[in-house]
Amino acid sequence: MSQVGQAPEIKMRSEVRDGMHIDWNVPITMDDGIVLRADVFRPVADGHYPAIITYGVYGKGLSYQEGYPMQWGKMVTDHPEILEGSTNKYQNWEVTDPERWVPHGYVVIRVDSRGAGCSPGFLDPNCPREVDDLYLCIEWAGTQPWSNGKVGMLGISYYATNQWRVAEKHPPHLTAIIPWEGRNDGYRDNTYHGGILSEFQKRWAKHQVADVQYGRGEKAKKNPITGESIAGPITLSDEELAKNRVDAFEESKKHPLCDDWHRSRTVDLPQVTVPVLSCANWGGQGIHPRGNFNGFMYSSSEKKWLEAHGDSHWSLFSAKYGLDLQRRFFDYFLKGIDNGWEKEQPRVHLNIRHPGEKFVLRAENEWPLARTQWTKLYLDPSSKALSSNPVAKGASIEYEAMGNGLTFRLPVTKQTEITGPMAAKLFVSSTTTDADLFVVFRVFTPDLREVTFSGAIDPHTPIAQGWLRASHRKLDAKLTLPYRPYHTHDEIQPLKPGVPVELDVEIWPTSIVVPAGYRIALSVRGKDYEFAKKTGIKLPHFKNELLGCGPFLHDDPRNRPAKIFGGRTTLHIDSEHPAYVLLPLIPAKK
């Protein structure tokens, strides 16, 4: 692997502006000699302050408004309070606004990760070396003359994922973390869904990472404050740039099973002991919420809280709702302010979803909820219905293995809340040696209009989704729970054509209050969910039309060759094969 060394043209400089002391491109030397670059925003007055640090690939100098104009426009339209109380000149994608924190006695640090932005080196997103770097950056921040010795982490997605990962390593100065919509399982959360390759990284690596790689120099966008290139002072050829980075998507395809490569990108959650506020998005299907819920459940932190919300992936993080929550948590743990956080903040704070994009905030004590009534609804092959009892007379139903599949419905006679993780048990055979199942839990109005939500990325996200490749059906007996199957993904178990096998499908956590007269439904498909054939909606960075799954699609022909996955799939439903979906029904609090 070639590497580009430190360029001497990068100069640190300092200035006071907009009520902040700003140090641009501060050098932080790693243990192998690579010098990373950070922008540090701190109070003008001398003192000792806690730090909020982020480390990532998106370019610390890239203006949010220029780099992500569509997302910025939607966010400030939906939450205009973001435009108040800040010049917004220092806004970056997925990290906090320093003008919201510095006046309150915090230092905000943004580090360009190795090989990205103004930091030289080989660009290998999410690799173990990044976690080592982040550890050293945290310890640097915790020992500066302006530091009070306490470092927190706050950020979305990439800037949340590496919070979980570095917390596992216990850097002494890391005091509290707020992973906002961030995964922690390198295989299951976003790379392979149930063993099926997700194409997210194909577009992500090209449009969000390569465009801000160190060495793009004069070809990159400029920092609107400093006028300098956001991707270093040297300009390399496309060939040189390609040699200095990993193609994240192509690399992931080399690892179809959960091997050491994936495990090196996966957190041992019981090793996480730092105070944590884990914030999930119900609509983040395909990348994040699984990590936030599992992080809360399995971390060993004695002081941990879970919050779940809706809206887009980026909006509530910067809105008043998110900022107030974040500040109360950090004021308590990083500044020692007795604001009642531990006494008053519920351990679990859920924005319960209702049709029509309505959310009702509710306090709970645990996850899953202790009063959950775990309820099996059985698939009825004759009426294509869901039933509270197993079918008396069974049948087998066949569908195109890469087609729309089958849908089973049930009218709801009274208002019903479904909040928690879900699972489906299915019995399947194929005309070939494998089959991919896309399981979607859905809700319909009385006149059969589907209820969707504006998800983390897609405006028409279904209520819940799960995926499983039949040859990946092997379960880990120690980690599997009745409501959360856990697959090992460590070996291929081919099907014998025509011979049914038992499949347990994990369906990611969800929340919905279903009014009386509505219908709930389970679809078993052979391809990604589609809200509509066409919507005309696209995100600039992903290019694909948003049809219900955002950029989290599963169409790679090398991963799903028609010869294997294009046959016919059969659902077997009878007394010996009682197929069902397990729902978390929530009674009202007494």
mmCIF file with all atom_site columns, C-alpha atoms in Angstrom, residues 8-136:
data_model
loop_
_atom_site.group_PDB
_atom_site.id
_atom_site.type_symbol
_atom_site.label_atom_id
_atom_site.label_alt_id
_atom_site.label_comp_id
_atom_site.label_asym_id
_atom_site.label_entity_id
_atom_site.label_seq_id
_atom_site.pdbx_PDB_ins_code
_atom_site.Cartn_x
_atom_site.Cartn_y
_atom_site.Cartn_z
_atom_site.occupancy
_atom_site.B_iso_or_equiv
_atom_site.pdbx_formal_charge
_atom_site.auth_seq_id
_atom_site.auth_comp_id
_atom_site.auth_asym_id
_atom_site.auth_atom_id
_atom_site.pdbx_PDB_model_num
ATOM 1   C CA . PRO A 1 8   ? 4.994   20.835 4.541  1.00 0.00 ? 8   PRO A CA 1
ATOM 2   C CA . GLU A 1 9   ? 2.661   23.363 2.937  1.00 0.00 ? 9   GLU A CA 1
ATOM 3   C CA . ILE A 1 10  ? -0.041  22.751 5.571  1.00 0.00 ? 10  ILE A CA 1
ATOM 4   C CA . LYS A 1 11  ? 0.363   25.423 8.206  1.00 0.00 ? 11  LYS A CA 1
ATOM 5   C CA . MET A 1 12  ? -1.446  25.743 11.491 1.00 0.00 ? 12  MET A CA 1
ATOM 6   C CA . ARG A 1 13  ? -2.800  29.210 12.135 1.00 0.00 ? 13  ARG A CA 1
ATOM 7   C CA . SER A 1 14  ? -4.985  30.794 14.799 1.00 0.00 ? 14  SER A CA 1
ATOM 8   C CA . GLU A 1 15  ? -7.542  33.577 14.893 1.00 0.00 ? 15  GLU A CA 1
ATOM 9   C CA . VAL A 1 16  ? -10.368 34.941 17.002 1.00 0.00 ? 16  VAL A CA 1
ATOM 10  C CA . ARG A 1 17  ? -13.676 35.321 15.206 1.00 0.00 ? 17  ARG A CA 1
ATOM 11  C CA . ASP A 1 18  ? -17.382 34.924 15.903 1.00 0.00 ? 18  ASP A CA 1
ATOM 12  C CA . GLY A 1 19  ? -16.689 34.740 19.618 1.00 0.00 ? 19  GLY A CA 1
ATOM 13  C CA . MET A 1 20  ? -14.337 31.767 19.325 1.00 0.00 ? 20  MET A CA 1
ATOM 14  C CA . HIS A 1 21  ? -10.598 31.139 19.373 1.00 0.00 ? 21  HIS A CA 1
ATOM 15  C CA . ILE A 1 22  ? -10.050 28.952 16.305 1.00 0.00 ? 22  ILE A CA 1
ATOM 16  C CA . ASP A 1 23  ? -6.915  26.944 15.595 1.00 0.00 ? 23  ASP A CA 1
ATOM 17  C CA . TRP A 1 24  ? -6.936  25.730 12.000 1.00 0.00 ? 24  TRP A CA 1
ATOM 18  C CA . ASN A 1 25  ? -5.104  22.544 10.941 1.00 0.00 ? 25  ASN A CA 1
ATOM 19  C CA . VAL A 1 26  ? -3.580  21.731 14.319 1.00 0.00 ? 26  VAL A CA 1
ATOM 20  C CA . PRO A 1 27  ? -1.069  18.861 13.919 1.00 0.00 ? 27  PRO A CA 1
ATOM 21  C CA . ILE A 1 28  ? -1.636  15.699 15.971 1.00 0.00 ? 28  ILE A CA 1
ATOM 22  C CA . THR A 1 29  ? 1.187   13.198 15.495 1.00 0.00 ? 29  THR A CA 1
ATOM 23  C CA . MET A 1 30  ? 0.339   9.502  15.519 1.00 0.00 ? 30  MET A CA 1
ATOM 24  C CA . ASP A 1 31  ? 2.585   6.752  16.864 1.00 0.00 ? 31  ASP A CA 1
ATOM 25  C CA . ASP A 1 32  ? 3.701   5.811  13.333 1.00 0.00 ? 32  ASP A CA 1
ATOM 26  C CA . GLY A 1 33  ? 4.693   9.376  12.424 1.00 0.00 ? 33  GLY A CA 1
ATOM 27  C CA . ILE A 1 34  ? 1.648   10.348 10.353 1.00 0.00 ? 34  ILE A CA 1
ATOM 28  C CA . VAL A 1 35  ? 0.445   13.834 11.255 1.00 0.00 ? 35  VAL A CA 1
ATOM 29  C CA . LEU A 1 36  ? -3.322  14.257 11.322 1.00 0.00 ? 36  LEU A CA 1
ATOM 30  C CA . ARG A 1 37  ? -4.915  17.676 11.102 1.00 0.00 ? 37  ARG A CA 1
ATOM 31  C CA . ALA A 1 38  ? -7.632  19.054 13.373 1.00 0.00 ? 38  ALA A CA 1
ATOM 32  C CA . ASP A 1 39  ? -9.623  22.267 13.627 1.00 0.00 ? 39  ASP A CA 1
ATOM 33  C CA . VAL A 1 40  ? -10.069 23.349 17.244 1.00 0.00 ? 40  VAL A CA 1
ATOM 34  C CA . PHE A 1 41  ? -12.787 25.788 18.316 1.00 0.00 ? 41  PHE A CA 1
ATOM 35  C CA . ARG A 1 42  ? -12.479 26.986 21.904 1.00 0.00 ? 42  ARG A CA 1
ATOM 36  C CA . PRO A 1 43  ? -13.546 29.814 24.209 1.00 0.00 ? 43  PRO A CA 1
ATOM 37  C CA . VAL A 1 44  ? -11.544 33.023 23.941 1.00 0.00 ? 44  VAL A CA 1
ATOM 38  C CA . ALA A 1 45  ? -11.038 33.267 27.684 1.00 0.00 ? 45  ALA A CA 1
ATOM 39  C CA . ASP A 1 46  ? -8.271  31.182 29.231 1.00 0.00 ? 46  ASP A CA 1
ATOM 40  C CA . GLY A 1 47  ? -9.552  28.290 31.284 1.00 0.00 ? 47  GLY A CA 1
ATOM 41  C CA . HIS A 1 48  ? -9.966  24.543 31.481 1.00 0.00 ? 48  HIS A CA 1
ATOM 42  C CA . TYR A 1 49  ? -12.790 23.157 29.370 1.00 0.00 ? 49  TYR A CA 1
ATOM 43  C CA . PRO A 1 50  ? -14.213 19.779 28.352 1.00 0.00 ? 50  PRO A CA 1
ATOM 44  C CA . ALA A 1 51  ? -13.744 18.777 24.721 1.00 0.00 ? 51  ALA A CA 1
ATOM 45  C CA . ILE A 1 52  ? -16.143 17.304 22.158 1.00 0.00 ? 52  ILE A CA 1
ATOM 46  C CA . ILE A 1 53  ? -14.184 15.461 19.496 1.00 0.00 ? 53  ILE A CA 1
ATOM 47  C CA . THR A 1 54  ? -15.025 13.890 16.135 1.00 0.00 ? 54  THR A CA 1
ATOM 48  C CA . TYR A 1 55  ? -12.817 11.930 13.734 1.00 0.00 ? 55  TYR A CA 1
ATOM 49  C CA . GLY A 1 56  ? -13.981 11.004 10.253 1.00 0.00 ? 56  GLY A CA 1
ATOM 50  C CA . VAL A 1 57  ? -13.765 10.902 6.492  1.00 0.00 ? 57  VAL A CA 1
ATOM 51  C CA . TYR A 1 58  ? -16.086 13.705 5.372  1.00 0.00 ? 58  TYR A CA 1
ATOM 52  C CA . GLY A 1 59  ? -13.658 16.627 5.332  1.00 0.00 ? 59  GLY A CA 1
ATOM 53  C CA . LYS A 1 60  ? -13.635 19.031 8.279  1.00 0.00 ? 60  LYS A CA 1
ATOM 54  C CA . GLY A 1 61  ? -13.420 22.012 5.931  1.00 0.00 ? 61  GLY A CA 1
ATOM 55  C CA . LEU A 1 62  ? -16.373 21.104 3.721  1.00 0.00 ? 62  LEU A CA 1
ATOM 56  C CA . SER A 1 63  ? -19.263 23.478 4.269  1.00 0.00 ? 63  SER A CA 1
ATOM 57  C CA . TYR A 1 64  ? -22.525 21.675 5.066  1.00 0.00 ? 64  TYR A CA 1
ATOM 58  C CA . GLN A 1 65  ? -24.411 24.108 2.832  1.00 0.00 ? 65  GLN A CA 1
ATOM 59  C CA . GLU A 1 66  ? -22.129 23.465 -0.140 1.00 0.00 ? 66  GLU A CA 1
ATOM 60  C CA . GLY A 1 67  ? -21.430 19.787 0.361  1.00 0.00 ? 67  GLY A CA 1
ATOM 61  C CA . TYR A 1 68  ? -24.991 18.725 1.231  1.00 0.00 ? 68  TYR A CA 1
ATOM 62  C CA . PRO A 1 69  ? -27.296 21.490 -0.016 1.00 0.00 ? 69  PRO A CA 1
ATOM 63  C CA . MET A 1 70  ? -30.435 19.363 -0.320 1.00 0.00 ? 70  MET A CA 1
ATOM 64  C CA . GLN A 1 71  ? -30.114 17.984 3.194  1.00 0.00 ? 71  GLN A CA 1
ATOM 65  C CA . TRP A 1 72  ? -29.311 21.426 4.595  1.00 0.00 ? 72  TRP A CA 1
ATOM 66  C CA . GLY A 1 73  ? -32.304 22.982 2.877  1.00 0.00 ? 73  GLY A CA 1
ATOM 67  C CA . LYS A 1 74  ? -34.728 20.373 4.156  1.00 0.00 ? 74  LYS A CA 1
ATOM 68  C CA . MET A 1 75  ? -33.338 20.559 7.673  1.00 0.00 ? 75  MET A CA 1
ATOM 69  C CA . VAL A 1 76  ? -33.651 24.309 8.096  1.00 0.00 ? 76  VAL A CA 1
ATOM 70  C CA . THR A 1 77  ? -37.070 24.306 6.436  1.00 0.00 ? 77  THR A CA 1
ATOM 71  C CA . ASP A 1 78  ? -38.348 21.677 8.858  1.00 0.00 ? 78  ASP A CA 1
ATOM 72  C CA . HIS A 1 79  ? -36.500 23.131 11.862 1.00 0.00 ? 79  HIS A CA 1
ATOM 73  C CA . PRO A 1 80  ? -35.982 26.871 11.305 1.00 0.00 ? 80  PRO A CA 1
ATOM 74  C CA . GLU A 1 81  ? -34.669 27.345 14.844 1.00 0.00 ? 81  GLU A CA 1
ATOM 75  C CA . ILE A 1 82  ? -31.342 26.006 13.506 1.00 0.00 ? 82  ILE A CA 1
ATOM 76  C CA . LEU A 1 83  ? -30.874 29.346 11.734 1.00 0.00 ? 83  LEU A CA 1
ATOM 77  C CA . GLU A 1 84  ? -31.215 31.252 15.015 1.00 0.00 ? 84  GLU A CA 1
ATOM 78  C CA . GLY A 1 85  ? -28.397 31.880 17.475 1.00 0.00 ? 85  GLY A CA 1
ATOM 79  C CA . SER A 1 86  ? -25.586 30.846 15.116 1.00 0.00 ? 86  SER A CA 1
ATOM 80  C CA . THR A 1 87  ? -23.988 32.242 11.979 1.00 0.00 ? 87  THR A CA 1
ATOM 81  C CA . ASN A 1 88  ? -24.001 28.628 10.701 1.00 0.00 ? 88  ASN A CA 1
ATOM 82  C CA . LYS A 1 89  ? -20.725 29.353 8.889  1.00 0.00 ? 89  LYS A CA 1
ATOM 83  C CA . TYR A 1 90  ? -19.000 26.461 10.661 1.00 0.00 ? 90  TYR A CA 1
ATOM 84  C CA . GLN A 1 91  ? -21.607 23.785 9.985  1.00 0.00 ? 91  GLN A CA 1
ATOM 85  C CA . ASN A 1 92  ? -20.277 20.422 8.738  1.00 0.00 ? 92  ASN A CA 1
ATOM 86  C CA . TRP A 1 93  ? -22.028 17.230 7.761  1.00 0.00 ? 93  TRP A CA 1
ATOM 87  C CA . GLU A 1 94  ? -22.941 14.948 10.693 1.00 0.00 ? 94  GLU A CA 1
ATOM 88  C CA . VAL A 1 95  ? -20.997 16.861 13.362 1.00 0.00 ? 95  VAL A CA 1
ATOM 89  C CA . THR A 1 96  ? -22.101 19.520 15.808 1.00 0.00 ? 96  THR A CA 1
ATOM 90  C CA . ASP A 1 97  ? -21.996 23.267 15.281 1.00 0.00 ? 97  ASP A CA 1
ATOM 91  C CA . PRO A 1 98  ? -19.190 24.777 17.431 1.00 0.00 ? 98  PRO A CA 1
ATOM 92  C CA . GLU A 1 99  ? -21.178 27.992 17.814 1.00 0.00 ? 99  GLU A CA 1
ATOM 93  C CA . ARG A 1 100 ? -23.706 25.977 19.840 1.00 0.00 ? 100 ARG A CA 1
ATOM 94  C CA . TRP A 1 101 ? -21.081 24.747 22.323 1.00 0.00 ? 101 TRP A CA 1
ATOM 95  C CA . VAL A 1 102 ? -18.108 27.101 22.597 1.00 0.00 ? 102 VAL A CA 1
ATOM 96  C CA . PRO A 1 103 ? -20.157 29.919 24.220 1.00 0.00 ? 103 PRO A CA 1
ATOM 97  C CA . HIS A 1 104 ? -21.226 27.387 26.857 1.00 0.00 ? 104 HIS A CA 1
ATOM 98  C CA . GLY A 1 105 ? -17.678 26.519 27.839 1.00 0.00 ? 105 GLY A CA 1
ATOM 99  C CA . TYR A 1 106 ? -16.780 23.623 25.540 1.00 0.00 ? 106 TYR A CA 1
ATOM 100 C CA . VAL A 1 107 ? -13.975 22.999 23.075 1.00 0.00 ? 107 VAL A CA 1
ATOM 101 C CA . VAL A 1 108 ? -15.053 21.448 19.769 1.00 0.00 ? 108 VAL A CA 1
ATOM 102 C CA . ILE A 1 109 ? -12.431 19.442 17.855 1.00 0.00 ? 109 ILE A CA 1
ATOM 103 C CA . ARG A 1 110 ? -12.794 18.086 14.333 1.00 0.00 ? 110 ARG A CA 1
ATOM 104 C CA . VAL A 1 111 ? -10.116 15.686 13.112 1.00 0.00 ? 111 VAL A CA 1
ATOM 105 C CA . ASP A 1 112 ? -9.755  14.637 9.485  1.00 0.00 ? 112 ASP A CA 1
ATOM 106 C CA . SER A 1 113 ? -9.203  10.879 9.571  1.00 0.00 ? 113 SER A CA 1
ATOM 107 C CA . ARG A 1 114 ? -6.121  9.300  8.038  1.00 0.00 ? 114 ARG A CA 1
ATOM 108 C CA . GLY A 1 115 ? -6.109  9.852  4.273  1.00 0.00 ? 115 GLY A CA 1
ATOM 109 C CA . ALA A 1 116 ? -9.131  12.178 4.304  1.00 0.00 ? 116 ALA A CA 1
ATOM 110 C CA . GLY A 1 117 ? -9.422  15.946 4.115  1.00 0.00 ? 117 GLY A CA 1
ATOM 111 C CA . CYS A 1 118 ? -6.180  17.573 5.279  1.00 0.00 ? 118 CYS A CA 1
ATOM 112 C CA . SER A 1 119 ? -4.775  14.422 6.928  1.00 0.00 ? 119 SER A CA 1
ATOM 113 C CA . PRO A 1 120 ? -2.301  12.431 4.797  1.00 0.00 ? 120 PRO A CA 1
ATOM 114 C CA . GLY A 1 121 ? -1.988  8.674  4.738  1.00 0.00 ? 121 GLY A CA 1
ATOM 115 C CA . PHE A 1 122 ? -3.673  5.635  3.261  1.00 0.00 ? 122 PHE A CA 1
ATOM 116 C CA . LEU A 1 123 ? -7.471  5.987  3.239  1.00 0.00 ? 123 LEU A CA 1
ATOM 117 C CA . ASP A 1 124 ? -9.107  2.822  4.571  1.00 0.00 ? 124 ASP A CA 1
ATOM 118 C CA . PRO A 1 125 ? -12.520 3.748  6.023  1.00 0.00 ? 125 PRO A CA 1
ATOM 119 C CA . ASN A 1 126 ? -13.507 2.013  9.272  1.00 0.00 ? 126 ASN A CA 1
ATOM 120 C CA . CYS A 1 127 ? -10.235 0.090  9.515  1.00 0.00 ? 127 CYS A CA 1
ATOM 121 C CA . PRO A 1 128 ? -8.727  -0.755 12.944 1.00 0.00 ? 128 PRO A CA 1
ATOM 122 C CA . ARG A 1 129 ? -5.950  1.811  12.429 1.00 0.00 ? 129 ARG A CA 1
ATOM 123 C CA . GLU A 1 130 ? -8.575  4.575  12.523 1.00 0.00 ? 130 GLU A CA 1
ATOM 124 C CA . VAL A 1 131 ? -9.614  3.488  16.008 1.00 0.00 ? 131 VAL A CA 1
ATOM 125 C CA . ASP A 1 132 ? -5.979  3.577  17.138 1.00 0.00 ? 132 ASP A CA 1
ATOM 126 C CA . ASP A 1 133 ? -5.703  7.088  15.721 1.00 0.00 ? 133 ASP A CA 1
ATOM 127 C CA . LEU A 1 134 ? -8.876  8.194  17.446 1.00 0.00 ? 134 LEU A CA 1
ATOM 128 C CA . TYR A 1 135 ? -7.643  6.835  20.769 1.00 0.00 ? 135 TYR A CA 1
ATOM 129 C CA . LEU A 1 136 ? -4.494  8.971  20.424 1.00 0.00 ? 136 LEU A CA 1
#
